[in-house]
MMTF fields as JSON, N, C-alpha, C and O atoms, coordinates in Angstrom:
{
  "mmtfVersion": "1.0.0",
  "mmtfProducer": "UNKNOWN",
  "numBonds": 707,
  "numAtoms": 708,
  "numGroups": 177,
  "numChains": 1,
  "numModels": 1,
  "chainsPerModel": [1],
  "groupsPerChain": [177],
  "chainIdList": ["A"],
  "bondAtomList": [4, 2, 8, 6, 12, 10, 16, 14, 20, 18, 24, 22, 28, 26, 32, 30, 36, 34, 40, 38, 44, 42, 48, 46, 52, 50, 56, 54, 60, 58, 64, 62, 68, 66, 72, 70, 76, 74, 80, 78, 84, 82, 88, 86, 92, 90, 96, 94, 100, 98, 104, 102, 108, 106, 112, 110, 116, 114, 120, 118, 124, 122, 128, 126, 132, 130, 136, 134, 140, 138, 144, 142, 148, 146, 152, 150, 156, 154, 160, 158, 164, 162, 168, 166, 172, 170, 176, 174, 180, 178, 184, 182, 188, 186, 192, 190, 196, 194, 200, 198, 204, 202, 208, 206, 212, 210, 216, 214, 220, 218, 224, 222, 228, 226, 232, 230, 236, 234, 240, 238, 244, 242, 248, 246, 252, 250, 256, 254, 260, 258, 264, 262, 268, 266, 272, 270, 276, 274, 280, 278, 284, 282, 288, 286, 292, 290, 296, 294, 300, 298, 304, 302, 308, 306, 312, 310, 316, 314, 320, 318, 324, 322, 328, 326, 332, 330, 336, 334, 340, 338, 344, 342, 348, 346, 352, 350, 356, 354, 360, 358, 364, 362, 368, 366, 372, 370, 376, 374, 380, 378, 384, 382, 388, 386, 392, 390, 396, 394, 400, 398, 404, 402, 408, 406, 412, 410, 416, 414, 420, 418, 424, 422, 428, 426, 432, 430, 436, 434, 440, 438, 444, 442, 448, 446, 452, 450, 456, 454, 460, 458, 464, 462, 468, 466, 472, 470, 476, 474, 480, 478, 484, 482, 488, 486, 492, 490, 496, 494, 500, 498, 504, 502, 508, 506, 512, 510, 516, 514, 520, 518, 524, 522, 528, 526, 532, 530, 536, 534, 540, 538, 544, 542, 548, 546, 552, 550, 556, 554, 560, 558, 564, 562, 568, 566, 572, 570, 576, 574, 580, 578, 584, 582, 588, 586, 592, 590, 596, 594, 600, 598, 604, 602, 608, 606, 612, 610, 616, 614, 620, 618, 624, 622, 628, 626, 632, 630, 636, 634, 640, 638, 644, 642, 648, 646, 652, 650, 656, 654, 660, 658, 664, 662, 668, 666, 672, 670, 676, 674, 680, 678, 684, 682, 688, 686, 692, 690, 696, 694, 700, 698, 704, 702],
  "bondOrderList": [1, 1, 1, 1, 1, 1, 1, 1, 1, 1, 1, 1, 1, 1, 1, 1, 1, 1, 1, 1, 1, 1, 1, 1, 1, 1, 1, 1, 1, 1, 1, 1, 1, 1, 1, 1, 1, 1, 1, 1, 1, 1, 1, 1, 1, 1, 1, 1, 1, 1, 1, 1, 1, 1, 1, 1, 1, 1, 1, 1, 1, 1, 1, 1, 1, 1, 1, 1, 1, 1, 1, 1, 1, 1, 1, 1, 1, 1, 1, 1, 1, 1, 1, 1, 1, 1, 1, 1, 1, 1, 1, 1, 1, 1, 1, 1, 1, 1, 1, 1, 1, 1, 1, 1, 1, 1, 1, 1, 1, 1, 1, 1, 1, 1, 1, 1, 1, 1, 1, 1, 1, 1, 1, 1, 1, 1, 1, 1, 1, 1, 1, 1, 1, 1, 1, 1, 1, 1, 1, 1, 1, 1, 1, 1, 1, 1, 1, 1, 1, 1, 1, 1, 1, 1, 1, 1, 1, 1, 1, 1, 1, 1, 1, 1, 1, 1, 1, 1, 1, 1, 1, 1, 1, 1, 1, 1],
  "groupList": [{"groupName": "UNK", "atomNameList": ["N", "CA", "C", "O"], "elementList": ["N", "C", "C", "O"], "formalChargeList": [0, 0, 0, 0], "bondAtomList": [1, 0, 2, 1, 3, 2], "bondOrderList": [1, 1, 2], "singleLetterCode": "X", "chemCompType": "L-PEPTIDE LINKING"}],
  "groupTypeList": [0, 0, 0, 0, 0, 0, 0, 0, 0, 0, 0, 0, 0, 0, 0, 0, 0, 0, 0, 0, 0, 0, 0, 0, 0, 0, 0, 0, 0, 0, 0, 0, 0, 0, 0, 0, 0, 0, 0, 0, 0, 0, 0, 0, 0, 0, 0, 0, 0, 0, 0, 0, 0, 0, 0, 0, 0, 0, 0, 0, 0, 0, 0, 0, 0, 0, 0, 0, 0, 0, 0, 0, 0, 0, 0, 0, 0, 0, 0, 0, 0, 0, 0, 0, 0, 0, 0, 0, 0, 0, 0, 0, 0, 0, 0, 0, 0, 0, 0, 0, 0, 0, 0, 0, 0, 0, 0, 0, 0, 0, 0, 0, 0, 0, 0, 0, 0, 0, 0, 0, 0, 0, 0, 0, 0, 0, 0, 0, 0, 0, 0, 0, 0, 0, 0, 0, 0, 0, 0, 0, 0, 0, 0, 0, 0, 0, 0, 0, 0, 0, 0, 0, 0, 0, 0, 0, 0, 0, 0, 0, 0, 0, 0, 0, 0, 0, 0, 0, 0, 0, 0, 0, 0, 0, 0, 0, 0],
  "groupIdList": [1, 2, 3, 4, 5, 6, 7, 8, 9, 10, 11, 12, 13, 14, 15, 16, 17, 18, 19, 20, 21, 22, 23, 24, 25, 26, 27, 28, 29, 30, 31, 32, 33, 34, 35, 36, 37, 38, 39, 40, 41, 42, 43, 44, 45, 46, 47, 48, 49, 50, 51, 52, 53, 54, 55, 56, 57, 58, 59, 60, 61, 62, 63, 64, 65, 66, 67, 68, 69, 70, 71, 72, 73, 74, 75, 76, 77, 78, 79, 80, 81, 82, 83, 84, 85, 86, 87, 88, 89, 90, 91, 92, 93, 94, 95, 96, 97, 98, 99, 100, 101, 102, 103, 104, 105, 106, 107, 108, 109, 110, 111, 112, 113, 114, 115, 116, 117, 118, 119, 120, 121, 122, 123, 124, 125, 126, 127, 128, 129, 130, 131, 132, 133, 134, 135, 136, 137, 138, 139, 140, 141, 142, 143, 144, 145, 146, 147, 148, 149, 150, 151, 152, 153, 154, 155, 156, 157, 158, 159, 160, 161, 162, 163, 164, 165, 166, 167, 168, 169, 170, 171, 172, 173, 174, 175, 176, 177],
  "secStructList": [7, 3, 3, 2, 2, 2, 2, 6, 6, 7, 3, 3, 3, 7, 6, 6, 1, 7, 3, 3, 3, 3, 3, 3, 3, 3, 3, 3, 7, 1, 1, 1, 1, 5, 3, 3, 3, 3, 3, 3, 3, 7, 7, 7, 5, 6, 6, 6, 5, 7, 7, 7, 7, 3, 3, 3, 3, 4, 4, 4, 7, 3, 3, 7, 6, 6, 1, 1, 3, 3, 3, 7, 1, 1, 1, 1, 7, 7, 7, 2, 2, 2, 2, 2, 2, 2, 2, 6, 1, 7, 4, 4, 4, 7, 5, 7, 7, 6, 6, 7, 3, 3, 3, 3, 6, 6, 1, 7, 3, 3, 3, 3, 3, 3, 3, 3, 3, 3, 7, 6, 6, 6, 7, 5, 3, 3, 3, 3, 3, 3, 3, 7, 7, 2, 2, 2, 2, 2, 2, 6, 7, 5, 3, 3, 3, 3, 4, 4, 4, 3, 3, 3, 3, 7, 1, 1, 1, 3, 3, 3, 7, 4, 4, 4, 4, 4, 1, 7, 7, 5, 1, 1, 2, 2, 2, 2, 7],
  "xCoordList": [93.029, 93.445, 94.246, 94.92, 94.162, 94.852, 95.874, 95.765, 96.854, 97.869, 97.882, 97.688, 98.113, 98.233, 99.298, 99.098, 100.425, 101.523, 101.132, 101.724, 100.146, 99.724, 98.694, 98.428, 98.119, 97.166, 97.881, 97.571, 98.844, 99.52, 100.2, 100.943, 99.937, 100.558, 99.835, 100.195, 98.825, 98.107, 97.186, 96.561, 97.11, 96.244, 94.776, 94.377, 93.98, 92.528, 91.925, 92.241, 91.05, 90.41, 88.922, 88.314, 88.342, 86.897, 86.278, 86.992, 84.963, 84.283, 84.518, 84.338, 84.921, 85.223, 86.685, 87.113, 87.454, 88.855, 89.822, 91.032, 89.293, 90.139, 90.816, 90.195, 92.095, 92.858, 92.312, 92.135, 92.048, 91.525, 92.529, 92.379, 93.551, 94.549, 95.219, 95.144, 95.881, 96.577, 96.198, 95.914, 96.2, 95.96, 97.166, 98.304, 96.892, 97.941, 98.084, 99.172, 96.973, 96.997, 95.78, 94.718, 95.952, 94.843, 94.389, 95.208, 93.083, 92.53, 91.821, 91.012, 92.137, 91.559, 90.523, 90.553, 89.613, 88.608, 89.344, 90.474, 88.703, 89.33, 89.682, 90.602, 88.978, 89.293, 89.288, 89.996, 88.528, 88.414, 89.526, 90.043, 89.899, 90.943, 90.38, 90.293, 89.997, 89.481, 89.722, 89.706, 89.945, 90.129, 88.749, 87.82, 88.619, 87.34, 87.39, 86.354, 88.573, 88.668, 90.081, 91.042, 90.192, 91.5, 91.459, 90.412, 92.617, 92.791, 93.381, 94.35, 92.801, 93.247, 93.832, 93.188, 95.053, 95.706, 95.369, 95.814, 94.579, 94.183, 95.281, 95.096, 96.41, 97.489, 97.252, 96.192, 98.238, 98.166, 97.564, 97.749, 96.842, 96.29, 97.451, 98.2, 97.595, 98.684, 100.058, 101.035, 100.117, 101.372, 101.853, 102.981, 101.007, 101.437, 100.546, 101.053, 99.241, 98.304, 97.809, 97.098, 98.194, 97.777, 96.272, 95.666, 95.687, 94.269, 94.158, 95.026, 93.084, 92.911, 92.593, 91.995, 92.998, 92.747, 91.26, 90.459, 90.919, 89.558, 89.593, 90.665, 88.432, 88.355, 87.335, 86.284, 87.651, 86.724, 86.564, 87.529, 85.338, 85.063, 85.665, 85.742, 86.089, 86.69, 85.791, 86.288, 84.479, 83.632, 83.484, 83.048, 83.842, 83.717, 84.895, 84.877, 85.913, 87.095, 87.017, 86.737, 87.264, 87.331, 88.592, 88.969, 89.241, 90.415, 89.989, 88.956, 90.79, 90.507, 90.706, 91.242, 90.276, 90.385, 91.816, 92.041, 92.786, 94.183, 94.797, 95.962, 94.011, 94.411, 95.583, 96.268, 95.805, 96.914, 96.459, 97.289, 95.154, 94.617, 93.29, 92.743, 92.789, 91.448, 90.502, 90.87, 89.288, 88.291, 87.1, 86.633, 86.623, 85.434, 84.219, 84.352, 83.051, 81.831, 81.352, 80.402, 81.972, 81.606, 82.755, 83.867, 82.491, 83.532, 84.327, 85.364, 83.83, 84.492, 84.866, 84.37, 85.75, 86.101, 84.89, 84.129, 84.7, 83.542, 83.633, 84.718, 82.479, 82.418, 82.615, 82.142, 83.318, 83.637, 82.403, 82.388, 81.367, 80.17, 79.479, 78.994, 79.423, 78.746, 79.456, 78.803, 80.781, 81.543, 81.408, 81.288, 81.427, 81.306, 79.937, 79.835, 78.885, 77.548, 77.493, 76.914, 78.092, 78.096, 78.882, 78.489, 79.987, 80.818, 80.221, 80.372, 79.548, 79.033, 80.045, 79.827, 81.147, 82.152, 82.919, 82.838, 83.666, 84.428, 85.671, 86.263, 86.055, 87.3, 88.472, 89.446, 88.387, 89.449, 89.64, 90.7, 88.634, 88.729, 89.331, 89.623, 89.52, 90.145, 91.653, 92.181, 92.337, 93.74, 94.575, 94.138, 95.763, 96.726, 97.66, 98.408, 97.618, 98.42, 99.877, 100.722, 100.197, 101.57, 102.556, 102.407, 103.574, 104.632, 104.135, 104.846, 102.918, 102.354, 102.983, 103.273, 103.203, 103.729, 102.736, 101.521, 103.272, 102.45, 102.795, 103.962, 101.737, 101.916, 101.033, 99.947, 101.503, 100.708, 99.63, 99.804, 98.533, 97.444, 97.91, 97.324, 98.972, 99.499, 100.523, 101.142, 100.705, 101.553, 102.938, 103.626, 103.379, 104.724, 104.861, 103.952, 105.996, 106.277, 106.589, 107.363, 105.99, 106.177, 107.01, 107.857, 106.785, 107.493, 106.656, 105.935, 106.752, 105.949, 105.284, 105.772, 104.162, 103.445, 104.278, 104.642, 104.571, 105.279, 104.276, 104.378, 103.318, 102.305, 101.124, 101.247, 99.981, 98.778, 98.092, 97.946, 97.677, 96.873, 95.436, 95.18, 94.493, 93.09, 92.182, 92.589, 90.948, 89.938, 89.47, 88.966, 89.626, 89.303, 87.812, 87.441, 86.961, 85.516, 85.049, 84.296, 85.483, 85.004, 85.946, 85.529, 87.212, 88.21, 88.834, 89.761, 88.361, 88.865, 90.353, 90.793, 91.114, 92.546, 92.73, 92.144, 93.548, 93.824, 95.255, 95.538, 96.167, 97.561, 98.226, 98.103, 98.928, 99.665, 101.147, 101.61, 101.9, 103.352, 104.018, 103.862, 104.76, 105.374, 106.88, 107.513, 107.452, 108.887, 109.487, 108.923, 110.633, 111.374, 112.477, 113.376, 112.42, 113.468, 114.391, 114.359, 115.213, 116.078, 116.974, 117.092, 117.594, 118.493, 117.711, 118.148, 116.565, 115.746, 115.221, 115.19, 114.804, 114.296, 115.382, 115.126, 116.595, 117.702, 118.09, 118.337, 118.144, 118.601, 117.585, 117.923, 116.342, 115.349, 114.141, 113.343, 113.981, 112.841, 111.688, 111.78, 110.601, 109.397, 108.412, 108.336, 107.675, 106.651, 105.361, 104.945, 104.72, 103.452, 102.359, 102.247, 101.55, 100.515, 99.183, 98.72, 98.552, 97.254, 96.203, 96.24, 95.278, 94.244, 93.453, 93.042, 93.226, 92.44, 93.161, 92.538, 94.461, 95.2, 95.352, 95.972, 94.79, 94.873, 93.606, 92.501, 93.776, 92.643, 92.125, 90.919, 93.028, 92.631, 93.551, 94.676, 93.089, 93.874, 93.32, 92.106, 94.209, 93.756, 93.951, 93.822, 94.259, 94.496, 95.969, 96.336, 96.829, 98.275, 99.024, 100.064, 98.498, 99.202, 98.207, 97.059, 98.671, 97.91, 98.152, 99.294, 97.079, 97.178, 96.952, 96.014, 97.851, 97.719, 97.543, 98.0, 96.872, 96.67, 97.989, 98.859, 98.156, 99.409, 99.854, 101.047, 98.974, 99.329, 100.308, 100.848, 100.55, 101.493, 102.891, 103.661, 103.218, 104.564, 104.891, 106.06, 103.876, 104.1, 104.428, 104.675, 104.429, 104.658, 106.141, 106.798, 106.664, 108.06, 108.158, 107.349, 109.15, 109.363, 109.719, 110.293, 109.364, 109.628, 110.809, 110.858, 111.75, 112.885, 114.029, 114.101, 114.915, 116.04, 117.212, 117.069, 118.345, 119.585, 119.535, 120.105, 118.867, 118.801, 118.11, 118.448, 117.163, 116.455, 117.362, 117.203, 118.316, 119.229, 120.227, 120.604, 120.649, 121.675, 121.189, 121.945],
  "yCoordList": [77.954, 76.684, 75.892, 76.464, 74.59, 73.703, 72.866, 72.684, 72.369, 71.496, 70.16, 70.099, 69.098, 67.778, 67.807, 67.25, 68.454, 68.498, 69.2, 68.927, 70.1, 70.781, 69.966, 70.26, 68.957, 68.082, 66.927, 66.592, 66.316, 65.134, 65.441, 66.415, 64.598, 64.731, 65.661, 65.741, 66.366, 67.321, 66.57, 65.576, 67.048, 66.441, 66.596, 67.553, 65.621, 65.662, 65.625, 64.752, 66.592, 66.713, 66.436, 66.656, 65.943, 65.797, 67.147, 68.112, 67.222, 68.485, 68.954, 70.131, 68.029, 68.367, 68.782, 69.054, 68.83, 69.232, 68.105, 68.322, 66.897, 65.74, 65.228, 65.165, 64.865, 64.345, 62.978, 62.086, 62.831, 61.573, 60.854, 59.661, 61.564, 60.953, 62.001, 63.199, 61.525, 62.407, 62.008, 60.844, 62.998, 62.71, 61.936, 62.401, 60.757, 59.874, 59.998, 59.802, 60.327, 60.436, 61.213, 61.174, 61.916, 62.591, 61.653, 61.13, 61.445, 60.459, 61.126, 62.036, 60.662, 61.193, 60.234, 59.036, 60.77, 59.975, 58.947, 59.181, 57.823, 56.74, 57.123, 56.542, 58.081, 58.463, 59.974, 60.458, 60.72, 62.169, 62.921, 62.426, 64.106, 64.889, 65.706, 66.932, 65.005, 65.695, 64.888, 63.657, 65.623, 65.026, 64.688, 65.489, 63.501, 63.1, 63.024, 63.137, 62.835, 62.725, 62.477, 62.646, 62.071, 61.784, 60.477, 60.051, 59.859, 58.686, 59.184, 59.943, 58.758, 59.196, 58.015, 56.977, 58.186, 57.18, 57.518, 58.544, 56.655, 56.961, 56.694, 56.965, 56.17, 55.85, 54.504, 53.897, 54.055, 52.75, 52.89, 53.9, 51.855, 51.804, 51.558, 50.594, 52.421, 52.349, 52.317, 51.841, 52.828, 52.88, 51.539, 51.429, 50.499, 49.15, 48.486, 47.901, 48.566, 47.844, 48.77, 49.74, 48.459, 49.276, 49.181, 48.124, 50.308, 50.334, 50.625, 51.276, 50.138, 50.365, 51.829, 52.498, 52.327, 53.739, 54.014, 53.109, 55.268, 55.745, 56.721, 57.162, 57.052, 57.917, 59.015, 58.783, 60.209, 61.337, 61.984, 62.142, 62.353, 63.077, 64.468, 65.049, 65.006, 66.329, 67.397, 68.211, 67.42, 68.463, 68.342, 69.29, 67.193, 66.994, 67.567, 67.568, 68.05, 68.611, 70.134, 70.77, 70.699, 72.154, 72.477, 71.735, 73.567, 73.966, 74.368, 75.01, 73.985, 74.371, 75.876, 76.523, 76.431, 77.879, 78.388, 79.472, 77.601, 78.037, 77.69, 78.0, 77.043, 76.672, 75.677, 75.55, 74.99, 74.039, 72.594, 71.707, 72.348, 70.991, 71.032, 72.1, 69.849, 69.743, 69.325, 68.568, 69.82, 69.464, 68.835, 69.329, 67.734, 67.063, 67.571, 68.135, 67.371, 67.83, 66.856, 67.165, 65.709, 64.696, 64.518, 64.985, 63.854, 63.599, 62.337, 62.07, 61.562, 60.313, 60.35, 61.176, 59.436, 59.286, 58.747, 57.952, 59.169, 58.702, 57.217, 56.637, 56.627, 55.226, 55.165, 56.032, 54.133, 54.004, 53.958, 54.562, 53.249, 53.054, 54.345, 54.475, 55.302, 56.571, 57.312, 57.831, 57.366, 58.024, 57.306, 57.941, 55.985, 55.212, 55.416, 55.504, 55.492, 55.742, 57.134, 57.308, 58.11, 59.478, 59.556, 60.275, 58.819, 58.831, 57.993, 58.322, 56.915, 55.991, 54.924, 54.179, 54.842, 53.797, 53.568, 54.366, 52.463, 52.09, 52.965, 53.401, 53.213, 53.939, 53.217, 53.854, 51.89, 51.104, 51.472, 51.208, 52.072, 52.464, 53.853, 54.26, 54.585, 55.902, 55.709, 54.613, 56.795, 56.7, 57.742, 58.878, 57.354, 58.287, 58.689, 57.857, 59.966, 60.421, 60.679, 60.699, 60.876, 61.211, 60.2, 58.997, 60.687, 59.889, 58.944, 58.024, 59.179, 58.383, 58.84, 60.026, 57.931, 58.356, 59.274, 59.129, 60.214, 61.12, 60.837, 60.776, 60.665, 60.334, 61.251, 61.644, 61.582, 62.373, 61.48, 60.265, 62.076, 61.326, 60.565, 59.543, 61.063, 60.368, 59.292, 58.703, 59.031, 57.938, 58.311, 57.464, 59.534, 59.951, 60.089, 60.587, 59.65, 59.782, 61.242, 61.88, 61.774, 63.172, 63.29, 64.178, 62.415, 62.444, 61.775, 60.816, 62.283, 61.76, 62.921, 64.051, 62.617, 63.641, 64.051, 63.218, 65.333, 65.88, 66.468, 66.22, 67.239, 67.855, 68.244, 68.336, 68.469, 68.853, 69.98, 69.906, 71.015, 72.08, 71.823, 71.484, 71.99, 71.705, 72.663, 73.289, 72.763, 73.577, 72.809, 71.693, 73.386, 72.686, 72.389, 71.518, 73.089, 72.842, 71.793, 70.889, 71.9, 70.983, 69.81, 68.775, 69.962, 68.933, 69.012, 68.256, 69.898, 69.994, 70.345, 71.262, 69.609, 69.862, 71.174, 71.375, 72.063, 73.346, 73.426, 74.196, 72.626, 72.635, 71.317, 70.86, 70.716, 69.479, 69.793, 70.25, 69.551, 69.766, 68.43, 67.459, 68.401, 67.164, 67.238, 68.217, 66.195, 66.099, 65.256, 64.241, 65.695, 64.929, 64.104, 63.626, 63.933, 63.25, 64.283, 65.453, 63.862, 64.796, 65.6, 66.816, 64.946, 65.647, 66.61, 67.738, 66.171, 67.021, 68.237, 69.342, 68.029, 69.143, 70.182, 71.385, 69.709, 70.633, 71.343, 72.549, 70.61, 71.184, 72.129, 73.258, 71.673, 72.496, 72.883, 73.712, 72.312, 72.641, 71.68, 70.708, 71.969, 71.14, 71.743, 72.96, 70.873, 71.279, 71.551, 70.729, 72.687, 73.022, 72.998, 73.91, 71.935, 71.715, 72.246, 71.798, 73.195, 73.717, 72.599, 71.649, 72.734, 71.719, 71.379, 70.231, 72.357, 72.078, 71.138, 70.617, 70.912, 69.967, 68.592, 67.698, 68.42, 67.142, 66.346, 66.779, 65.186, 64.345, 63.488, 63.273, 63.0, 62.121, 60.925, 60.972, 59.853, 58.634, 57.558, 57.376, 56.839, 55.821, 54.387, 53.441, 54.224, 52.891, 52.597, 51.689, 53.363, 53.177, 54.468, 54.463, 55.583, 56.855, 58.014, 57.868, 59.163, 60.399, 60.871, 60.938, 61.195, 61.534, 63.034, 63.621, 63.637, 65.05, 65.155, 64.298, 66.221, 66.461, 66.857, 67.416, 66.581, 66.899, 68.355, 68.618, 69.308, 70.715, 71.008, 72.112, 70.037, 70.243, 70.57, 71.274, 70.068, 70.241, 71.705, 72.059, 72.551, 73.978, 74.759, 75.965, 74.062, 74.714, 74.675, 73.654, 75.764, 75.846, 75.447, 75.884, 74.616, 74.199, 75.41, 76.381, 75.34, 76.426, 76.06, 74.95, 76.975, 76.766, 76.05, 76.03, 75.466, 74.73, 75.628, 76.846, 75.027, 75.77, 76.475, 77.557, 75.885, 76.5, 77.861, 78.757, 78.023, 79.286, 80.391, 81.566, 79.989, 80.934, 81.504, 82.673, 80.665, 81.063, 82.079, 82.507],
  "zCoordList": [-29.029, -29.598, -28.569, -27.712, -28.668, -27.734, -28.5, -29.712, -27.778, -28.374, -27.639, -26.425, -28.395, -27.783, -26.69, -25.61, -26.97, -25.995, -24.696, -23.652, -24.74, -23.513, -22.732, -21.566, -23.355, -22.67, -21.978, -20.835, -22.678, -22.143, -20.812, -20.692, -19.815, -18.5, -17.548, -16.374, -18.029, -17.174, -16.199, -16.57, -14.967, -13.95, -14.319, -14.982, -13.868, -14.032, -12.628, -11.821, -12.36, -11.049, -11.169, -12.216, -10.065, -10.001, -9.689, -9.415, -9.728, -9.446, -8.015, -7.704, -7.147, -5.755, -5.567, -4.445, -6.667, -6.601, -6.292, -6.229, -6.097, -5.789, -7.063, -8.123, -6.945, -8.092, -8.508, -7.678, -9.82, -10.352, -11.237, -11.502, -11.698, -12.571, -13.438, -13.165, -14.495, -15.448, -16.861, -17.143, -17.744, -19.162, -19.675, -19.604, -20.187, -20.694, -22.209, -22.752, -22.897, -24.356, -24.832, -24.211, -25.937, -26.607, -27.718, -28.474, -27.81, -28.735, -29.91, -29.729, -31.108, -32.336, -32.892, -32.611, -33.676, -34.382, -35.241, -35.669, -35.487, -36.247, -37.682, -38.259, -38.267, -39.647, -39.868, -40.752, -39.108, -39.304, -38.571, -37.569, -39.055, -38.384, -37.216, -37.287, -36.136, -34.956, -33.689, -33.691, -32.615, -31.295, -30.737, -30.839, -30.148, -29.564, -28.039, -27.385, -27.467, -26.017, -25.554, -26.305, -24.297, -23.71, -22.934, -22.447, -22.834, -21.992, -20.68, -20.678, -19.57, -18.255, -17.494, -17.343, -17.019, -16.192, -14.741, -14.226, -14.072, -12.698, -11.665, -10.479, -12.107, -11.17, -10.498, -10.65, -9.765, -9.107, -7.714, -7.036, -7.307, -5.956, -4.999, -5.157, -4.02, -3.037, -3.713, -3.135, -4.936, -5.665, -6.17, -6.649, -6.07, -6.428, -7.471, -8.429, -7.304, -8.165, -9.269, -9.006, -10.515, -11.654, -11.874, -11.7, -12.26, -12.623, -14.104, -14.684, -14.718, -16.158, -16.411, -15.567, -17.583, -17.897, -18.048, -18.281, -17.911, -18.114, -19.288, -19.701, -19.817, -20.99, -20.757, -20.16, -21.231, -21.115, -22.48, -23.228, -22.789, -24.028, -23.952, -22.869, -25.073, -25.107, -24.465, -23.687, -24.765, -24.162, -22.638, -21.984, -22.075, -20.631, -19.849, -18.619, -20.549, -19.889, -19.863, -20.879, -18.705, -18.572, -17.793, -16.886, -18.134, -17.365, -15.959, -15.771, -14.982, -13.598, -13.453, -14.352, -12.324, -12.108, -12.257, -12.795, -11.777, -11.878, -13.237, -13.487, -14.126, -15.477, -15.502, -16.517, -14.41, -14.324, -14.506, -14.704, -14.442, -14.539, -15.292, -15.566, -15.617, -16.186, -15.083, -14.185, -15.159, -14.163, -14.873, -15.898, -14.303, -14.813, -14.048, -12.962, -14.61, -13.946, -12.872, -12.153, -12.746, -11.758, -10.772, -11.019, -9.673, -8.678, -9.014, -8.408, -9.988, -10.385, -11.857, -12.623, -12.235, -13.652, -14.4, -13.849, -15.652, -16.423, -16.752, -16.81, -16.961, -17.381, -18.902, -19.637, -19.353, -20.776, -21.66, -22.733, -21.224, -22.045, -22.423, -23.547, -21.515, -21.796, -22.922, -23.827, -22.877, -23.931, -25.264, -26.312, -25.219, -26.455, -27.098, -28.322, -26.284, -26.834, -27.475, -28.547, -26.818, -27.36, -28.669, -29.588, -28.756, -29.963, -31.085, -32.262, -30.72, -31.728, -32.111, -33.066, -31.376, -31.6, -30.304, -29.371, -30.259, -29.075, -28.925, -29.912, -27.666, -27.411, -28.066, -28.466, -28.179, -28.809, -30.28, -30.848, -30.899, -32.303, -32.475, -33.599, -31.38, -31.481, -31.695, -31.507, -32.093, -32.481, -31.74, -31.555, -31.324, -30.741, -31.877, -32.39, -32.274, -33.411, -33.052, -33.946, -31.797, -31.393, -31.968, -31.755, -32.703, -33.33, -34.431, -34.836, -34.908, -35.994, -37.317, -37.469, -38.276, -39.574, -40.294, -40.152, -41.064, -41.875, -43.334, -43.719, -44.137, -45.541, -46.377, -45.951, -47.554, -48.493, -49.09, -49.184, -49.488, -50.106, -51.339, -51.696, -51.999, -53.174, -52.809, -53.694, -51.506, -51.045, -50.569, -49.997, -50.778, -50.364, -48.857, -48.192, -48.314, -46.888, -46.57, -47.284, -45.505, -45.129, -43.857, -43.76, -42.883, -41.603, -40.53, -40.804, -39.3, -38.192, -37.454, -37.474, -36.804, -36.049, -34.845, -34.015, -34.759, -33.591, -32.599, -31.398, -33.087, -32.236, -33.113, -34.334, -32.479, -33.198, -32.429, -31.209, -33.14, -32.557, -32.995, -34.15, -32.049, -32.355, -31.599, -30.62, -32.07, -31.416, -30.182, -30.308, -28.997, -27.748, -27.593, -26.807, -28.32, -28.223, -29.219, -28.856, -30.467, -31.509, -31.744, -32.264, -31.366, -31.612, -32.999, -33.289, -33.859, -35.233, -35.253, -34.561, -36.05, -36.193, -36.95, -38.014, -36.392, -37.05, -37.574, -38.492, -36.99, -37.439, -37.049, -35.913, -38.001, -37.774, -37.882, -38.927, -36.808, -36.834, -37.135, -36.395, -38.232, -38.721, -38.549, -38.945, -37.953, -37.764, -38.88, -39.29, -39.355, -40.354, -39.711, -40.403, -38.393, -37.64, -37.024, -37.406, -36.073, -35.345, -36.285, -36.136, -37.233, -38.155, -39.053, -39.283, -39.556, -40.411, -39.662, -40.204, -38.397, -37.595, -37.35, -37.403, -37.08, -36.842, -38.137, -38.132, -39.234, -40.504, -41.139, -41.495, -41.283, -41.996, -41.159, -41.596, -39.974, -39.116, -39.304, -40.054, -38.611, -38.694, -39.685, -39.859, -40.314, -41.262, -40.502, -39.686, -40.754, -40.113, -41.17, -41.989, -41.14, -42.145, -41.62, -40.571, -42.328, -41.894, -41.833, -42.615, -40.898, -40.693, -41.94, -42.111, -42.826, -44.029, -44.997, -45.922, -44.798, -45.642, -44.989, -45.565, -43.791, -43.077, -43.361, -43.033, -43.97, -44.37, -43.204, -43.087, -42.343, -41.244, -41.165, -41.663, -40.547, -40.36, -41.282, -41.365, -41.981, -42.939, -42.446, -43.224, -41.166, -40.623, -40.445, -39.699, -41.128, -41.017, -40.751, -40.092, -41.263, -41.148, -41.152, -41.573, -40.675, -40.807, -42.238, -42.693, -42.939, -44.357, -44.559, -44.019, -45.362, -45.729, -47.233, -47.99, -47.654, -49.087, -49.744, -49.076, -51.037, -51.723, -51.605, -51.755, -51.349, -51.224, -50.094, -50.022, -49.207, -48.102, -48.649, -47.994, -49.83, -50.393, -50.679, -50.835, -50.749, -51.014, -49.735, -49.784, -48.591, -47.301, -46.962, -47.166, -46.454, -46.036, -44.566, -43.748, -44.228, -42.838, -41.991, -42.485, -40.683, -39.745, -38.837, -38.306, -38.659, -37.753, -38.452, -39.681, -37.671, -38.219, -38.566, -38.665, -38.745, -39.026, -40.374, -40.522, -41.359, -42.689, -42.629, -43.402, -41.735, -41.611, -41.055, -41.386, -40.204, -39.573, -40.573, -40.493, -41.515, -42.482, -43.462, -44.335]
}
C-alpha cells in the first residue's frame, strides 16, 4: 500500500536516470475514491523561469531500484493529452484531497484529510486519515476511516458513509490516559 504523504516531494526520474522533477501532488478521480496520477513540478529553468507542471498516470510510476524516487518508462515527462485520453477527462478535473474537508454523507462535518493510503496499482483508497485539527489530534487522535466507507469527492468535500462514527480515533492524549 502507498500513502499520499510518501509520494509528495519524491523525485521523478526518466528511464535514463536523469532527474525530471518532483511529485507536487497526488491527484484523485473527480468523484470516485481512487488515485489517478500525480502532478510533477519540473522545476525552474536555470532556477529562474518557472515551467508548467506535468502529469503522470499512476500506472506509469515505478519505484527506482534504490526505492528513493519514481522512474518513468520514458526519458521525458509525459504529455498531458495522452494521460487525459487514458483517463477520459481533463487533468483539471482531478482533485487534490490533501487538507480537503471531510463530510459525512448525511451532511455532518468530520474534519480534514490528513493522509490517504491507497493501492499503488489500482489507485483504490484503502484508508482515509482524518484530522480534527491540531487540538483534536492531540486530544483524541486522528480518525482512520476504512476505504469501503469513503464515497469519493462531491465537488466540495470528501464524503464518508455514516458508519465512520463507529470508528475510534487512533493516538492522542486520551488514548494514553
